[in-house]
Amino acid sequence: MNSYHLDHLQYLETDAIHVMREVAAEFERPAILFSGGKDSICLLRLAEKAFRPSDIPMPLLNIETGHEFPELIGFRDRRAKELGAKLIVRTVEDVLARGLATAAPGEVSRNRLQIPALLGAIEEFRFDCCVGGARRDEEKARAKERFFSFRDSFGQWDPKNQRPEIWNLYNARLNAGENMRVFPLSNWTEVDVWEYVRKEKLEVPGIYFSHERECFRRGGQWLPIPPPHAGAGQPDPYAGARPKPAEKHAKLVVRVRTIADMISTGMIESRADSVDDIIAEIAAARVTERGTRADDKSSEAAMEDRKKAGYF
Amino acid sequence: MPVPAHHPVDILRFNTCGSVDDGKSTLIGRLLYDSKNLMEDQIEALERSADITGGGQINLANLTDGLRAEREQGITIDVAYRYFATPKRKFIVADTPGHVQYTRNMVTGASISNLSVVLVDARQGVIEQSRRHTCIASLLRIPHLAIAVNKMDLVDWSEERFIEIRDQFEEFLPRLDMKDVKFIPLSALTGDNVVEPSSKTPWFTGPTLLGHLESVHIGSDWNLNGFRLPVQWVNRPNNPTDPRLHDFRGFSGQIAGGIVKAGQKVMVLPSGLISRVKEIWTYDGPVPEAFCPQSITLLLEDDIDVSRGDMIIGPDNLPGQSTELHAKVCWMHQRPLQRGRKYFLKHTTQTVQAVVTEIEDRINVSTFEPEPDAPELALNDIGEIRLKTAKPLIFDGYAINRLTGSFILIEQGTHATVAAGMLFPPTEAVKPEYTDFSI
């Protein structure tokens, strides 16, 4: 091996930077989806690497379900400020209040309702491209996604009719109303992300590290107990997501492996309290990352169906 | 728990191709399963679907066939990417479809592979799809080829049959200019010779498939001769608060060939203007040199006009510059390629208009013979064409440099990607007007 050689992280990084710059050059109004989760934290570092010393030439966008871990929101806002980036937040709550979408009877998770909220934000700001931190190793339908994933004017993904993607020549051309989702981390795995966090000394929200938390058992997972219901007389936003009397309670030492919101994130019992520990834990893990996501368990094709409808 | 030290490993990208029932997805499932890269919930999901549809038999193919239609029809529709690692290497696998109508997806999956695994069914031997896939692998100049002779269990692990199939390949391989070809007898279903060596093939002394994937040398797969930086994005800070950044003008891009050093002479094409590298800027600080495929930002000594689509080159191994192009293309759309039609052509970081001036031939993938006077190229056809572009391209032959020798064609109106193109070498190199453009 000569000295002109890239190791796996350097290789993944240079490809991702190339994708970021293609986005900046080819689209008029791109945005980066930033939730404060580990994958989007890596995206922002890649944006810095692609565009510094200039400003990151696109705003950050987050769609809140209203059930977020408070730690995540605080982290998200602080990180955006540090980077001098514009942060746009749109909420499922607002979409519901304006009557643009309705929850199904008994629907507690806001996961599906993020779709109209995201499409609404795309329309409001006329975004032609959203850069996301999704990875192909997360899930079977994601494994089929292109780096540049074309969406029609309804925001839909057509998996049978994807544009061929050859070499590093990305076809970014769109007609009015059409949209692109771009995934620079497509080829990264969960371990790659954590190794990159370690290499770049990136700060991540504390809930990734082990901590004590009140949890309850549902659907074979430990779910966090939602915050107490504050607004008296208001409907409880967590109705249905609170433990029923029959469900087992416990105070556990846990952490999150992947973050959705409080309703759909299973906590894993773990003593990993450093990035090194996390990497060791994943290397030895016997379930996949999304095995702790309640939103993917509903059926074999859960993700495929949501993606076709315009999900991230 | 032991903390794995961060030891730099490299990545091998490979794709698997073969005909519909050659067992590609099963093979990948087997690689993941036997190299202990499968997780409990994945195995659980496999078992769940085995109970429902498979009569209790675990179907390893269900691991990669991610779309509902694929599971229903038992075929692979689109490229599925898989990731696994062994202590020696990381792997990115593109599982590419076998159905003839999805050949374009094989091109997608294989274009940047280091290695292609072509599966053949030991009972069937070489069929048209095997020829087509080998032909595409050779056309894309994938450096390494592994022929997995699968389902050997169904031919009683016959060495004779294995040699027969190898001979069928050897008949046409010399015409395809493949440098490194390995044949491996295996069974994806039983796992013999996939990860673990088989006791049933005492006559076979080669490595297992995984052993080969772990050890094949890929260090020289990138081009390090002739510096090429297609300018991707011009980096000019707006109203910087740092006064040192007032005059910052950087040219950002991913190096597509060669090595660049701070202080060296460079030329910007197509303008032909010459300057020197003032600094190789990166987020992690300036570096004395950079190489393909790193992403960097170049600062030049002189204030010259450079924009996206330009190419910054070094003084050796000069590229070609022309509006007239000769290329092999793989056609990927239902609407055929016709002479006289205009397309957008994307090459490195620039997109120009191009018109097809000639269809020279169409390759018969069964015989590998060119058939002249093809009136058009239809979906999945491979042929040679000539194009004329509205602006000159700065390019190399695809055989020399995959990144500066390739392009895609985009249909105007629908913006569908309709072709993958591989350029023949330029008839002459750029002639610098300034005689001092040398080392």
JSON list of C-alpha atoms in Angstrom, two decimals, chain B residues 284-360:
[
{"chain": "B", "resi": 284, "resn": "ASP", "atom": "CA", "xyz": [-8.39, 20.47, 8.71]},
{"chain": "B", "resi": 285, "resn": "GLY", "atom": "CA", "xyz": [-5.70, 22.90, 7.62]},
{"chain": "B", "resi": 286, "resn": "PRO", "atom": "CA", "xyz": [-3.48, 23.33, 4.57]},
{"chain": "B", "resi": 287, "resn": "VAL", "atom": "CA", "xyz": [-1.77, 20.24, 3.18]},
{"chain": "B", "resi": 288, "resn": "PRO", "atom": "CA", "xyz": [1.45, 20.05, 1.13]},
{"chain": "B", "resi": 289, "resn": "GLU", "atom": "CA", "xyz": [-0.06, 17.65, -1.41]},
{"chain": "B", "resi": 290, "resn": "ALA", "atom": "CA", "xyz": [-3.32, 15.96, -2.27]},
{"chain": "B", "resi": 291, "resn": "PHE", "atom": "CA", "xyz": [-4.31, 13.08, -4.51]},
{"chain": "B", "resi": 292, "resn": "CYS", "atom": "CA", "xyz": [-7.20, 11.36, -6.23]},
{"chain": "B", "resi": 293, "resn": "PRO", "atom": "CA", "xyz": [-9.98, 10.97, -4.94]},
{"chain": "B", "resi": 294, "resn": "GLN", "atom": "CA", "xyz": [-9.60, 13.56, -2.17]},
{"chain": "B", "resi": 295, "resn": "SER", "atom": "CA", "xyz": [-11.94, 16.54, -1.97]},
{"chain": "B", "resi": 296, "resn": "ILE", "atom": "CA", "xyz": [-10.00, 19.77, -1.62]},
{"chain": "B", "resi": 297, "resn": "THR", "atom": "CA", "xyz": [-10.03, 23.52, -2.27]},
{"chain": "B", "resi": 298, "resn": "LEU", "atom": "CA", "xyz": [-7.21, 25.03, -4.34]},
{"chain": "B", "resi": 299, "resn": "LEU", "atom": "CA", "xyz": [-6.02, 28.60, -3.94]},
{"chain": "B", "resi": 300, "resn": "LEU", "atom": "CA", "xyz": [-4.05, 29.95, -6.89]},
{"chain": "B", "resi": 301, "resn": "GLU", "atom": "CA", "xyz": [-1.29, 32.61, -6.99]},
{"chain": "B", "resi": 302, "resn": "ASP", "atom": "CA", "xyz": [-2.97, 34.60, -9.74]},
{"chain": "B", "resi": 303, "resn": "ASP", "atom": "CA", "xyz": [-6.41, 36.10, -9.87]},
{"chain": "B", "resi": 304, "resn": "ILE", "atom": "CA", "xyz": [-7.72, 34.29, -12.92]},
{"chain": "B", "resi": 305, "resn": "ASP", "atom": "CA", "xyz": [-11.21, 33.47, -14.02]},
{"chain": "B", "resi": 306, "resn": "VAL", "atom": "CA", "xyz": [-12.24, 29.95, -13.03]},
{"chain": "B", "resi": 307, "resn": "SER", "atom": "CA", "xyz": [-15.76, 28.58, -12.71]},
{"chain": "B", "resi": 308, "resn": "ARG", "atom": "CA", "xyz": [-17.66, 25.32, -12.25]},
{"chain": "B", "resi": 309, "resn": "GLY", "atom": "CA", "xyz": [-17.09, 23.00, -15.16]},
{"chain": "B", "resi": 310, "resn": "ASP", "atom": "CA", "xyz": [-13.51, 24.15, -15.74]},
{"chain": "B", "resi": 311, "resn": "MET", "atom": "CA", "xyz": [-10.71, 21.65, -15.22]},
{"chain": "B", "resi": 312, "resn": "ILE", "atom": "CA", "xyz": [-7.47, 22.47, -13.41]},
{"chain": "B", "resi": 313, "resn": "ILE", "atom": "CA", "xyz": [-4.66, 20.21, -14.61]},
{"chain": "B", "resi": 314, "resn": "GLY", "atom": "CA", "xyz": [-1.00, 19.59, -13.97]},
{"chain": "B", "resi": 315, "resn": "PRO", "atom": "CA", "xyz": [1.79, 19.77, -16.54]},
{"chain": "B", "resi": 316, "resn": "ASP", "atom": "CA", "xyz": [2.15, 16.05, -17.23]},
{"chain": "B", "resi": 317, "resn": "ASN", "atom": "CA", "xyz": [-0.12, 13.55, -19.01]},
{"chain": "B", "resi": 318, "resn": "LEU", "atom": "CA", "xyz": [-2.25, 16.22, -20.65]},
{"chain": "B", "resi": 319, "resn": "PRO", "atom": "CA", "xyz": [-5.91, 15.47, -21.40]},
{"chain": "B", "resi": 320, "resn": "GLY", "atom": "CA", "xyz": [-7.75, 15.98, -24.66]},
{"chain": "B", "resi": 321, "resn": "GLN", "atom": "CA", "xyz": [-10.01, 18.90, -25.45]},
{"chain": "B", "resi": 322, "resn": "SER", "atom": "CA", "xyz": [-12.69, 18.63, -28.08]},
{"chain": "B", "resi": 323, "resn": "THR", "atom": "CA", "xyz": [-16.31, 19.14, -29.07]},
{"chain": "B", "resi": 324, "resn": "GLU", "atom": "CA", "xyz": [-16.22, 15.94, -31.11]},
{"chain": "B", "resi": 325, "resn": "LEU", "atom": "CA", "xyz": [-16.45, 12.79, -29.07]},
{"chain": "B", "resi": 326, "resn": "HIS", "atom": "CA", "xyz": [-16.26, 9.10, -29.78]},
{"chain": "B", "resi": 327, "resn": "ALA", "atom": "CA", "xyz": [-17.71, 6.83, -27.13]},
{"chain": "B", "resi": 328, "resn": "LYS", "atom": "CA", "xyz": [-19.20, 3.52, -26.20]},
{"chain": "B", "resi": 329, "resn": "VAL", "atom": "CA", "xyz": [-22.60, 3.87, -24.61]},
{"chain": "B", "resi": 330, "resn": "CYS", "atom": "CA", "xyz": [-24.94, 1.63, -22.72]},
{"chain": "B", "resi": 331, "resn": "TRP", "atom": "CA", "xyz": [-28.48, 2.72, -23.51]},
{"chain": "B", "resi": 332, "resn": "MET", "atom": "CA", "xyz": [-30.81, 2.72, -20.53]},
{"chain": "B", "resi": 333, "resn": "HIS", "atom": "CA", "xyz": [-34.18, 4.00, -21.66]},
{"chain": "B", "resi": 334, "resn": "GLN", "atom": "CA", "xyz": [-37.24, 2.66, -23.49]},
{"chain": "B", "resi": 335, "resn": "ARG", "atom": "CA", "xyz": [-37.06, 5.51, -25.99]},
{"chain": "B", "resi": 336, "resn": "PRO", "atom": "CA", "xyz": [-34.18, 4.48, -28.24]},
{"chain": "B", "resi": 337, "resn": "LEU", "atom": "CA", "xyz": [-31.14, 6.53, -29.09]},
{"chain": "B", "resi": 338, "resn": "GLN", "atom": "CA", "xyz": [-31.46, 8.03, -32.53]},
{"chain": "B", "resi": 339, "resn": "ARG", "atom": "CA", "xyz": [-29.08, 9.89, -34.73]},
{"chain": "B", "resi": 340, "resn": "GLY", "atom": "CA", "xyz": [-29.63, 13.64, -34.74]},
{"chain": "B", "resi": 341, "resn": "ARG", "atom": "CA", "xyz": [-31.22, 13.82, -31.29]},
{"chain": "B", "resi": 342, "resn": "LYS", "atom": "CA", "xyz": [-30.08, 16.35, -28.73]},
{"chain": "B", "resi": 343, "resn": "TYR", "atom": "CA", "xyz": [-29.36, 15.47, -25.12]},
{"chain": "B", "resi": 344, "resn": "PHE", "atom": "CA", "xyz": [-27.78, 17.06, -22.09]},
{"chain": "B", "resi": 345, "resn": "LEU", "atom": "CA", "xyz": [-24.40, 15.52, -21.47]},
{"chain": "B", "resi": 346, "resn": "LYS", "atom": "CA", "xyz": [-22.96, 15.60, -17.95]},
{"chain": "B", "resi": 347, "resn": "HIS", "atom": "CA", "xyz": [-19.22, 15.08, -17.79]},
{"chain": "B", "resi": 348, "resn": "THR", "atom": "CA", "xyz": [-17.30, 15.68, -14.55]},
{"chain": "B", "resi": 349, "resn": "THR", "atom": "CA", "xyz": [-18.85, 18.89, -13.22]},
{"chain": "B", "resi": 350, "resn": "GLN", "atom": "CA", "xyz": [-20.24, 20.35, -16.39]},
{"chain": "B", "resi": 351, "resn": "THR", "atom": "CA", "xyz": [-23.42, 19.79, -18.30]},
{"chain": "B", "resi": 352, "resn": "VAL", "atom": "CA", "xyz": [-23.51, 20.73, -21.98]},
{"chain": "B", "resi": 353, "resn": "GLN", "atom": "CA", "xyz": [-25.82, 20.13, -24.89]},
{"chain": "B", "resi": 354, "resn": "ALA", "atom": "CA", "xyz": [-24.81, 17.35, -27.23]},
{"chain": "B", "resi": 355, "resn": "VAL", "atom": "CA", "xyz": [-26.13, 15.93, -30.47]},
{"chain": "B", "resi": 356, "resn": "VAL", "atom": "CA", "xyz": [-25.65, 12.37, -31.64]},
{"chain": "B", "resi": 357, "resn": "THR", "atom": "CA", "xyz": [-23.99, 12.64, -35.04]},
{"chain": "B", "resi": 358, "resn": "GLU", "atom": "CA", "xyz": [-23.43, 8.96, -35.72]},
{"chain": "B", "resi": 359, "resn": "ILE", "atom": "CA", "xyz": [-24.31, 5.50, -34.50]},
{"chain": "B", "resi": 360, "resn": "GLU", "atom": "CA", "xyz": [-21.35, 3.46, -35.61]}
]
